Structure formats: C-alpha cells, structure tokens
Amino acid sequence: KMFACISFTRSAVAFRNCRTLVVSCVYEFASVSILCVCKVIIKYHKILMTFSHPRCGPMVLDALIKIKNEMDLTLTFRRSCREGICGSCAMNINGGNTLACLNKIDTNTSKVMKIYPLPRMYVVKDLVPDMSNFFAQYKSIEPYLKKKDESKQGKEQYLQSIEDRQKLDGLYECLLCACCSTSCPSYWWNGDKYLGPAVLTQAYRWMIDSRDDFIEERLSKLQDPFSLYRCHTIMNCTKTCPKGLNPGKAIAEIKKMMATYKEKRSSAI
Amino acid sequence: YFIPCTAVLLCHTHLSRGLVAYQKNRDIEPFHLAAGRIHTTSAHSVSSSRAASKHWTGERVLSIVLLGMAPAAYLCPSPLLDYSIAAALTLHGHWGIGQVLTDYVHGDAKVKLAKAGVLLLSTATFFGLCYFNYHDVGLCKAVTMLWQI
C-alpha cells in the first residue's frame, strides 16, 4: 500500500533585495510490507515542498532545521555538531550519501533537492534510520587496543614511531556516519553478514596499529565468505565519504593481508 | 501488516505528514533478525581455517593464469593447452557464478539448490569442452577458425 502526501508550493513575496535561497525538499510518506508474515517493513518518507525565504544558512541541515521550525514541526532527523564531525546528520541528498551539515544547498533555484534517509536502512521515522545493526557490527570487530601482555597497562604511554602513527591517518578520522556502508550494494544485499566498508576500515585501523598485538586474530575473524569477501571493489564507499576517506583502499589492504599473513603459534597466556 | 495513514493538509503555513500506527514490535523485529545473524567467531585460538582467503587467492591466480593462456594459445596451440583452457575456463566461470550466487541468493535451501545447479552446469560445460577437444578440432584451432570466417 502506498500513500503519497500532498505537495504544495509556497513562495516568499517580500525580501527581493535580500539574498534568496530556494530550497526544495522531497520526502513523501510510503510504507510497503513485503509479505504478510514477513518481518521486514521498509518505510521511507518523502514530502514535496518548495519555499523560498531569505536568511537560511547555506547547508542542507540549515534548510531542514528551518523547515522544522517554520513549516512542519514533526519533521524528524538526527543532528548535533553542525560542522561535519559527529556524523549524526548522514542522509541521502540528491542520490548521494553525505552529511547534511556539509552539503551546500544548490543556489540554482529551479532545481529540486531530494532528501531521503540512508538507503536500505530500516527507518525509525522520517530521516532517522535504525543504526543498531551497524553499531553491533562495529562492536563485533573489537575496536579497542588489545595487548598480549597487559602487565604494563596504565603505567605509561605505549610509544609509537612517527611512521607507525602516520599509518593511522585516513582511518582514525572516520565518524561512523554510515554513509559509505549504506552506499555499498553488497551491504544492501547482505547487510546482515557483510560488515560493510565503515566497519572494515576500523578493523583495518586496529590491525595496523603498531601498539595492537592481535593482528592475526583480527584477520582470522574475517575468514568466511561474507564478513570481508562480499566486497567486489564497487568503490561507492570512497566516492561518497563526506570526510574524504578511502574505505575501498583499506579493504584492499585487508585482502592483501588476509592472503599473506603467517599464523604464528600463539603461546598460551 | 495493515497500516492506516491519514494525511491532513492544513493552511499554507503548515504541512503535516500522515500519521501511521505502528505495530509494537515492528521496529525491533527486523533488527533482531539481523543481529542474530551477525558473524561473530568465538574467542578461540588463531588456528582457524583459512579457506576463505585461500579461495580468494585461488580466484586471482586462476584469472592471471587464464589471461596468460590467451597469448599462449595464439602462439603455440596444442592439445595440452586445449584441455588446460577447458579446465581453467570452466573453473573460473564456476567460481565467478558462485560469487554471484553468494551475493544474491539468500536462504539455506535456495543456496544449496543453486550451488548444485551451477555445479551441474560447470561439470557439463567441462565435459562438453573436453569432448570438443577430443572429437573435434580443439579449442585453439576452433578460435583460429572463428577468426578466419
């Protein structure tokens, strides 16, 4: 059953001398149930409305906040830092997954901007996806430092050379916004078992951290057809990352390590 | 699931979306399904099977070998190369279609069925190519003949 909400247009009359920004957002309400006994319900909301009004910030998040304040108080979306560092406002804008607070509104007023929640995620409401699976997958790769010898824990810093620290550049900056994972077709079709680029990049981040001692264990956790090997280098992830990171490359490096790592007989501790 | 929706259009200052009555466990169920199937290996020792990475390496090696067979077939066609190409080609195709299956076929029974079907197909293809090599001109010669049409 599909329902489309009514769209309406509204344009400002006054303030011609001020800078005018036209924002069009599309989100309509539709709900589809696949099978009567099926547990899957896909929902996404789309409502079409256009308005032009001065004094709106330049980013899509500013427009969303303005719409929420002035037009539709029930519009629901996640947001926090408004500066592209928290990853809350990740959504699909004009077909690409980005952060709404970093995505500039197109000043070409004739163009419609389409805003959808992140693709193929269960929708809690409007633009808010259910991130539980994503975070559970992140937890499963044990994203923390693991040492074989924990006797020195807390006494002083674990030192690391400059070169070793540079290996973490481009990996630690990940916001876990899920833009990359939700842009990956393999994650769409196998999101339950395939970890996705965001989580795999973090797995790599811990594998190559020189202070971590459990690289072989981390690699052997990926020894199944799904966790890592659903990646077919589609590279949507790198294309869409709002922070300019390269998950595709990180995954390729994992694949290389998986092919070549030597299993050391781990002594019982 | 029956989902009632009401949409009311207010005056120009307001747009309200439809209200939807959700079933209580609607949101939780899909995730529980997903969470239950997240891959987690138990915290056992490192000595786990490396089948997955070996398979991946094998696929890449086979691709390169197959690539090398093309100029070899052109430069020095032979029955040995005929049978090698038959083997490499069918194995490459078999593994390739296997990856497609893993991507798109979900559900234990369907996967088993599809894998069996593809195995049948690949075996038939291999024996067909061997038959062709044995009773007919052979793959290298056949391609040469194709180009001379």
Coordinates of C-alpha atoms in Angstrom, one line a residue:
Chain A
K1 CA 0.0 0.0 0.0
M2 CA 1.5 3.3 -1.0
F3 CA 0.3 6.7 0.1
A4 CA 1.6 9.9 -1.2
C5 CA 1.2 13.1 0.8
I6 CA 0.0 16.1 -0.9
S7 CA 2.6 18.5 -2.1
F8 CA 2.3 22.3 -2.0
T9 CA 4.3 25.2 -3.1
R10 CA 4.9 28.3 -1.3
S11 CA 7.0 31.3 -2.3
A12 CA 8.0 34.4 -0.4
V13 CA 6.7 37.6 -1.7
A14 CA 8.8 40.2 0.1
F15 CA 12.6 40.4 0.7
R16 CA 13.5 40.6 -3.0
N17 CA 16.5 42.7 -2.2
C18 CA 17.9 40.1 0.2
R19 CA 19.7 37.1 -0.8
T20 CA 17.1 34.4 -1.5
L21 CA 17.6 30.8 -1.2
V22 CA 15.1 28.4 -2.7
V23 CA 15.1 25.1 -1.1
S24 CA 13.0 22.2 -2.2
C25 CA 12.9 19.1 -0.2
V26 CA 11.2 16.0 -1.3
Y27 CA 10.0 13.5 1.1
E28 CA 6.8 11.5 0.8
F29 CA 5.3 9.0 3.1
A30 CA 5.1 5.5 1.9
S31 CA 5.1 2.2 3.5
V32 CA 5.5 -1.2 1.9
S33 CA 5.0 -4.5 3.5
I34 CA 6.6 -7.4 1.6
L35 CA 4.8 -10.5 2.9
C36 CA 2.0 -10.7 5.4
V37 CA 4.2 -12.7 7.8
C38 CA 7.4 -11.1 6.8
K39 CA 9.3 -9.2 9.4
V40 CA 10.6 -6.6 7.0
I41 CA 8.8 -3.4 6.6
I42 CA 10.5 -0.8 4.6
K43 CA 9.4 2.8 5.2
Y44 CA 10.6 6.0 3.8
H45 CA 9.2 9.4 3.9
K46 CA 9.1 11.9 1.2
I47 CA 7.2 15.1 1.1
L48 CA 7.4 17.6 -1.6
M49 CA 7.5 21.2 -0.7
T50 CA 9.3 24.2 -2.0
F51 CA 9.7 27.5 -0.5
S52 CA 12.0 30.5 -0.9
H53 CA 13.0 32.5 2.0
P54 CA 16.0 34.7 2.9
R55 CA 18.0 34.2 6.0
C56 CA 18.5 30.5 5.7
G57 CA 22.0 29.0 6.3
P58 CA 23.8 27.6 3.3
M59 CA 23.7 24.0 4.2
V60 CA 21.0 21.4 3.8
L61 CA 20.9 20.9 7.6
D62 CA 20.0 24.6 7.9
A63 CA 17.2 24.1 5.5
L64 CA 15.9 21.1 7.4
I65 CA 16.0 23.0 10.6
K66 CA 14.2 25.9 9.0
I67 CA 11.5 23.6 7.7
K68 CA 11.2 22.0 11.1
N69 CA 10.9 25.3 12.8
E70 CA 8.6 27.1 10.5
M71 CA 6.7 24.6 8.3
D72 CA 6.5 21.1 9.8
L73 CA 7.3 20.6 13.5
T74 CA 7.1 16.9 13.1
L75 CA 10.0 16.6 10.7
T76 CA 12.5 14.3 12.3
F77 CA 16.2 13.9 11.7
R78 CA 19.4 13.4 13.7
R79 CA 21.8 16.3 14.1
S80 CA 24.4 17.5 16.6
C81 CA 27.6 19.3 15.8
R82 CA 26.5 21.1 12.5
E83 CA 30.1 21.1 11.4
G84 CA 30.7 17.7 9.9
I85 CA 32.5 16.0 12.8
C86 CA 29.8 14.0 14.7
G87 CA 28.2 12.1 11.8
S88 CA 24.6 12.4 13.1
C89 CA 23.0 14.0 10.0
A90 CA 24.1 11.4 7.5
M91 CA 21.4 11.1 4.8
N92 CA 20.9 10.7 1.1
I93 CA 20.8 14.1 -0.7
N94 CA 20.3 14.1 -4.4
G95 CA 21.2 10.5 -4.7
G96 CA 24.4 10.6 -2.7
N97 CA 25.1 9.9 1.0
T98 CA 26.6 12.8 2.8
L99 CA 26.3 14.8 5.9
A100 CA 23.5 17.4 5.7
C101 CA 25.6 19.9 7.6
L102 CA 28.4 19.8 5.0
N103 CA 26.2 19.7 1.9
K104 CA 25.6 23.1 0.4
I105 CA 22.2 23.9 -1.0
D106 CA 22.4 24.5 -4.7
T107 CA 21.7 28.2 -5.3
N108 CA 20.1 27.3 -8.7
T109 CA 16.6 27.9 -7.6
S110 CA 15.0 25.9 -10.4
K111 CA 16.4 22.6 -9.2
V112 CA 14.6 20.3 -6.8
M113 CA 16.6 18.8 -4.0
K114 CA 15.6 15.3 -3.0
I115 CA 16.4 14.2 0.5
Y116 CA 16.0 10.5 1.6
P117 CA 17.1 8.6 4.6
L118 CA 20.2 6.4 4.2
P119 CA 19.4 3.7 1.6
R120 CA 18.2 0.2 2.7
M121 CA 18.2 1.0 6.4
Y122 CA 15.2 0.4 8.5
V123 CA 13.6 3.8 9.0
V124 CA 12.5 4.7 12.6
K125 CA 10.9 8.0 11.4
D126 CA 11.3 10.4 8.5
L127 CA 15.1 10.7 8.0
V128 CA 16.1 8.7 11.1
P129 CA 17.5 5.2 10.3
D130 CA 17.9 2.3 12.7
M131 CA 21.6 2.1 13.2
S132 CA 21.6 -0.9 15.6
N133 CA 22.9 -3.4 13.1
F134 CA 25.6 -1.1 12.1
F135 CA 26.8 -0.5 15.6
A136 CA 26.6 -4.1 16.5
Q137 CA 28.8 -5.0 13.6
Y138 CA 31.3 -2.3 14.8
K139 CA 31.3 -3.8 18.2
S140 CA 32.0 -7.3 16.8
I141 CA 35.4 -6.3 15.4
E142 CA 36.6 -5.3 18.9
P143 CA 37.6 -1.7 18.1
Y144 CA 40.0 -1.3 21.0
L145 CA 43.6 -1.9 21.8
K146 CA 44.4 -5.5 22.7
K147 CA 47.8 -6.3 24.1
K148 CA 49.1 -9.8 24.7
D149 CA 51.0 -8.6 27.8
E150 CA 48.7 -6.4 29.9
S151 CA 51.0 -6.1 32.8
K152 CA 52.1 -2.6 31.8
Q153 CA 48.6 -1.3 31.3
G154 CA 48.1 2.2 32.7
K155 CA 51.7 2.8 33.7
E156 CA 52.9 4.9 30.8
Q157 CA 52.0 5.6 27.2
Y158 CA 52.5 2.8 24.7
L159 CA 55.0 4.5 22.4
Q160 CA 54.7 4.6 18.6
S161 CA 57.1 5.9 15.9
I162 CA 56.0 8.7 13.7
E163 CA 55.8 6.4 10.7
D164 CA 53.6 4.0 12.6
R165 CA 51.3 6.8 13.7
Q166 CA 51.1 8.0 10.1
K167 CA 49.6 4.7 9.1
L168 CA 46.5 5.6 11.1
D169 CA 45.9 8.8 9.1
G170 CA 42.9 8.5 6.9
L171 CA 41.5 5.8 9.2
Y172 CA 41.0 7.3 12.7
E173 CA 39.0 10.2 11.3
C174 CA 36.0 8.0 10.5
L175 CA 32.9 9.4 12.0
L176 CA 30.9 6.1 11.8
C177 CA 28.2 8.1 9.9
A178 CA 27.4 5.0 7.8
C179 CA 27.4 7.0 4.6
C180 CA 29.8 4.5 3.0
S181 CA 28.2 1.3 4.2
T182 CA 24.8 2.3 3.1
S183 CA 26.1 3.3 -0.3
C184 CA 27.5 -0.2 -0.9
P185 CA 25.3 -2.5 -3.0
S186 CA 26.9 -5.5 -1.3
Y187 CA 25.9 -4.1 2.1
W188 CA 22.4 -3.6 0.7
W189 CA 22.0 -7.2 -0.3
N190 CA 24.0 -8.8 2.5
G191 CA 23.9 -6.2 5.3
D192 CA 23.3 -8.9 7.9
K193 CA 26.5 -10.8 7.3
Y194 CA 28.8 -8.4 5.3
L195 CA 30.4 -6.0 7.7
G196 CA 30.5 -3.0 5.3
P197 CA 33.2 -0.5 4.5
A198 CA 33.0 1.6 7.6
V199 CA 33.4 -1.4 10.0
L200 CA 36.1 -3.0 7.8
T201 CA 38.0 0.3 7.7
Q202 CA 38.0 0.3 11.5
A203 CA 39.0 -3.3 11.6
Y204 CA 42.0 -2.4 9.4
R205 CA 42.7 0.6 11.7
W206 CA 43.2 -1.7 14.6
M207 CA 45.1 -4.3 12.6
I208 CA 47.8 -1.9 11.5
D209 CA 48.1 -0.1 14.8
S210 CA 51.6 -1.0 15.9
R211 CA 50.6 -1.0 19.5
D212 CA 48.0 -3.7 19.0
D213 CA 49.2 -7.4 19.3
F214 CA 46.2 -9.2 18.0
I215 CA 46.5 -8.7 14.2
E216 CA 46.4 -12.4 13.3
E217 CA 43.3 -12.9 15.4
R218 CA 41.6 -9.9 13.9
L219 CA 42.4 -11.2 10.4
S220 CA 41.2 -14.7 11.2
K221 CA 37.9 -13.4 12.3
L222 CA 37.2 -12.4 8.7
Q223 CA 37.8 -15.9 7.3
D224 CA 34.4 -16.6 5.9
P225 CA 32.7 -15.8 2.6
F226 CA 30.7 -12.9 4.0
S227 CA 32.4 -10.7 6.5
L228 CA 35.0 -9.3 4.2
Y229 CA 34.7 -11.0 0.9
R230 CA 31.4 -9.6 -0.2
C231 CA 33.4 -6.5 -1.2
H232 CA 33.8 -6.5 -5.0
T233 CA 35.6 -3.1 -5.2
I234 CA 32.5 -1.3 -6.3
M235 CA 34.0 1.8 -4.7
N236 CA 30.8 3.6 -3.9
C237 CA 32.2 3.9 -0.4
T238 CA 35.2 6.1 -1.3
K239 CA 33.1 8.1 -3.7
T240 CA 30.5 9.0 -1.1
C241 CA 32.6 9.5 2.1
P242 CA 31.9 13.0 3.4
K243 CA 35.2 13.2 5.1
G244 CA 37.2 12.2 2.1
L245 CA 38.4 8.9 3.5
N246 CA 39.2 5.8 1.4
P247 CA 37.4 2.7 2.8
G248 CA 37.9 0.9 -0.5
K249 CA 41.7 1.1 -0.2
A250 CA 41.6 0.0 3.4
I251 CA 39.5 -3.1 2.4
A252 CA 42.0 -3.9 -0.4
E253 CA 44.8 -3.7 2.2
I254 CA 42.9 -6.1 4.4
K255 CA 42.5 -8.5 1.5
K256 CA 46.2 -8.4 0.8
M257 CA 47.0 -9.1 4.5
M258 CA 44.5 -12.0 4.5
A259 CA 46.3 -13.6 1.6
T260 CA 49.8 -13.3 3.1
Y261 CA 49.7 -13.3 6.9
K262 CA 51.6 -16.1 8.6
E263 CA 49.9 -17.6 11.5
K264 CA 52.2 -17.7 14.5
R265 CA 51.6 -20.3 17.0
S266 CA 50.2 -18.2 19.8
S267 CA 51.6 -19.2 23.1
A268 CA 49.0 -19.7 25.8
I269 CA 48.7 -16.8 28.1
Chain B
Y1 CA 0.6 -5.6 8.0
F2 CA -2.2 -3.1 7.7
I3 CA -1.0 0.4 8.2
P4 CA -3.6 3.2 8.4
C5 CA -2.5 6.5 7.1
T6 CA -4.2 9.8 7.5
A7 CA -2.9 12.9 5.7
V8 CA -4.3 16.3 6.5
L9 CA -3.3 19.4 4.7
L10 CA -3.5 22.5 6.9
C11 CA -3.3 26.0 5.8
H12 CA -0.3 27.4 4.0
T13 CA 1.9 27.7 7.0
H14 CA 1.8 24.1 7.8
L15 CA 2.2 20.7 6.3
S16 CA 1.5 17.6 8.3
R17 CA 2.6 14.2 7.3
G18 CA 0.4 11.2 7.6
L19 CA 0.1 9.5 10.9
V20 CA 0.9 5.9 11.0
A21 CA 0.1 3.4 13.6
Y22 CA 3.0 1.1 14.1
Q23 CA 2.8 -2.3 15.5
K24 CA 4.7 -2.5 18.7
N25 CA 7.4 -4.9 17.7
R26 CA 7.7 -3.7 14.2
D27 CA 10.9 -1.8 14.7
I28 CA 12.6 -4.3 16.9
E29 CA 11.9 -7.4 14.9
P30 CA 13.9 -6.6 11.8
F31 CA 16.9 -5.7 13.8
H32 CA 16.8 -8.8 16.0
L33 CA 16.8 -10.9 12.9
A34 CA 19.8 -9.0 11.6
A35 CA 21.6 -9.0 14.9
G36 CA 21.2 -12.8 15.3
R37 CA 23.0 -13.4 12.1
I38 CA 25.9 -11.0 12.5
H39 CA 29.0 -13.0 12.1
T40 CA 30.9 -13.5 15.3
T41 CA 33.5 -16.1 15.8
S42 CA 34.1 -17.3 19.3
A43 CA 37.2 -16.2 21.0
H44 CA 39.2 -19.3 20.1
S45 CA 42.8 -19.6 19.1
V46 CA 44.3 -18.4 15.8
S47 CA 44.3 -21.8 14.2
S48 CA 41.1 -21.4 12.2
S49 CA 40.6 -22.5 8.7
R50 CA 41.9 -20.2 6.1
A51 CA 39.6 -21.5 3.4
A52 CA 38.1 -18.1 2.6
S53 CA 41.3 -16.3 1.9
K54 CA 42.8 -19.3 0.1
H55 CA 39.7 -19.3 -2.2
W56 CA 40.2 -15.6 -2.8
T57 CA 43.8 -16.0 -3.7
G58 CA 43.0 -19.0 -5.9
E59 CA 40.4 -17.0 -7.8
R60 CA 43.0 -14.2 -8.6
V61 CA 45.7 -16.7 -9.5
L62 CA 43.4 -18.5 -11.8
S63 CA 42.4 -15.3 -13.5
I64 CA 46.0 -14.4 -14.2
V65 CA 46.7 -17.9 -15.5
L66 CA 43.7 -17.8 -17.8
L67 CA 44.9 -14.4 -19.1
G68 CA 48.3 -15.9 -19.8
M69 CA 46.7 -18.8 -21.7
A70 CA 45.3 -16.5 -24.4
P71 CA 48.6 -15.4 -26.0
A72 CA 49.9 -18.9 -25.3
A73 CA 47.0 -20.4 -27.3
Y74 CA 47.8 -18.0 -30.2
L75 CA 51.5 -18.6 -30.2
C76 CA 51.7 -22.3 -29.6
P77 CA 48.4 -24.1 -29.9
S78 CA 48.4 -27.7 -28.6
P79 CA 46.1 -30.4 -27.2
L80 CA 47.7 -29.8 -23.7
L81 CA 46.7 -26.1 -23.9
D82 CA 43.2 -27.1 -25.2
Y83 CA 42.5 -29.1 -22.1
S84 CA 44.1 -26.6 -19.8
I85 CA 42.0 -23.8 -21.2
A86 CA 38.9 -26.0 -20.9
A87 CA 39.7 -26.6 -17.2
A88 CA 40.7 -23.0 -16.4
L89 CA 37.8 -21.5 -18.2
T90 CA 35.1 -23.7 -16.5
L91 CA 36.7 -23.3 -13.1
H92 CA 36.9 -19.6 -13.5
G93 CA 33.3 -19.4 -14.6
H94 CA 32.2 -21.8 -11.8
W95 CA 33.8 -19.7 -9.1
G96 CA 32.5 -16.5 -10.7
I97 CA 28.9 -17.6 -10.7
G98 CA 29.4 -19.0 -7.2
Q99 CA 30.2 -15.4 -6.1
V100 CA 27.1 -14.1 -7.8
L101 CA 25.1 -16.8 -6.0
T102 CA 26.5 -15.8 -2.6
D103 CA 25.6 -12.2 -3.3
Y104 CA 22.1 -12.6 -4.5
V105 CA 20.7 -16.0 -3.3
H106 CA 19.5 -16.0 0.3
G107 CA 18.2 -18.8 2.4
D108 CA 19.9 -22.2 3.1
A109 CA 17.8 -24.3 0.8
K110 CA 17.9 -22.0 -2.1
V111 CA 21.7 -21.6 -1.8
K112 CA 22.2 -25.3 -1.8
L113 CA 19.9 -25.8 -4.8
A114 CA 21.6 -23.0 -6.8
K115 CA 25.1 -24.3 -6.0
A116 CA 24.1 -27.8 -7.1
G117 CA 22.7 -26.4 -10.3
V118 CA 25.8 -24.4 -11.0
L119 CA 28.0 -27.4 -10.3
L120 CA 25.9 -29.4 -12.7
L121 CA 26.3 -26.7 -15.3
S122 CA 30.1 -26.4 -14.8
T123 CA 30.6 -30.1 -15.0
A124 CA 28.6 -30.4 -18.1
T125 CA 30.5 -27.5 -19.6
F126 CA 33.8 -29.0 -18.8
F127 CA 32.9 -32.4 -20.2
G128 CA 31.4 -30.7 -23.2
L129 CA 34.6 -28.8 -23.9
C130 CA 36.7 -32.0 -23.4
Y131 CA 34.5 -33.8 -25.8
F132 CA 35.1 -31.0 -28.2
N133 CA 38.8 -31.2 -27.7
Y134 CA 38.9 -34.9 -28.2
H135 CA 36.5 -35.5 -31.0
D136 CA 36.7 -32.2 -32.8
V137 CA 39.4 -29.6 -33.8
G138 CA 40.1 -28.4 -30.2
L139 CA 39.7 -25.0 -28.6
C140 CA 42.8 -23.3 -30.0
K141 CA 42.1 -24.4 -33.5
A142 CA 38.4 -23.5 -33.2
V143 CA 39.2 -19.9 -32.3
T144 CA 41.6 -19.7 -35.2
M145 CA 38.9 -20.9 -37.5
L146 CA 36.4 -18.4 -36.0
W147 CA 38.8 -15.6 -36.8
Q148 CA 39.1 -16.8 -40.4
I149 CA 35.3 -16.6 -41.1

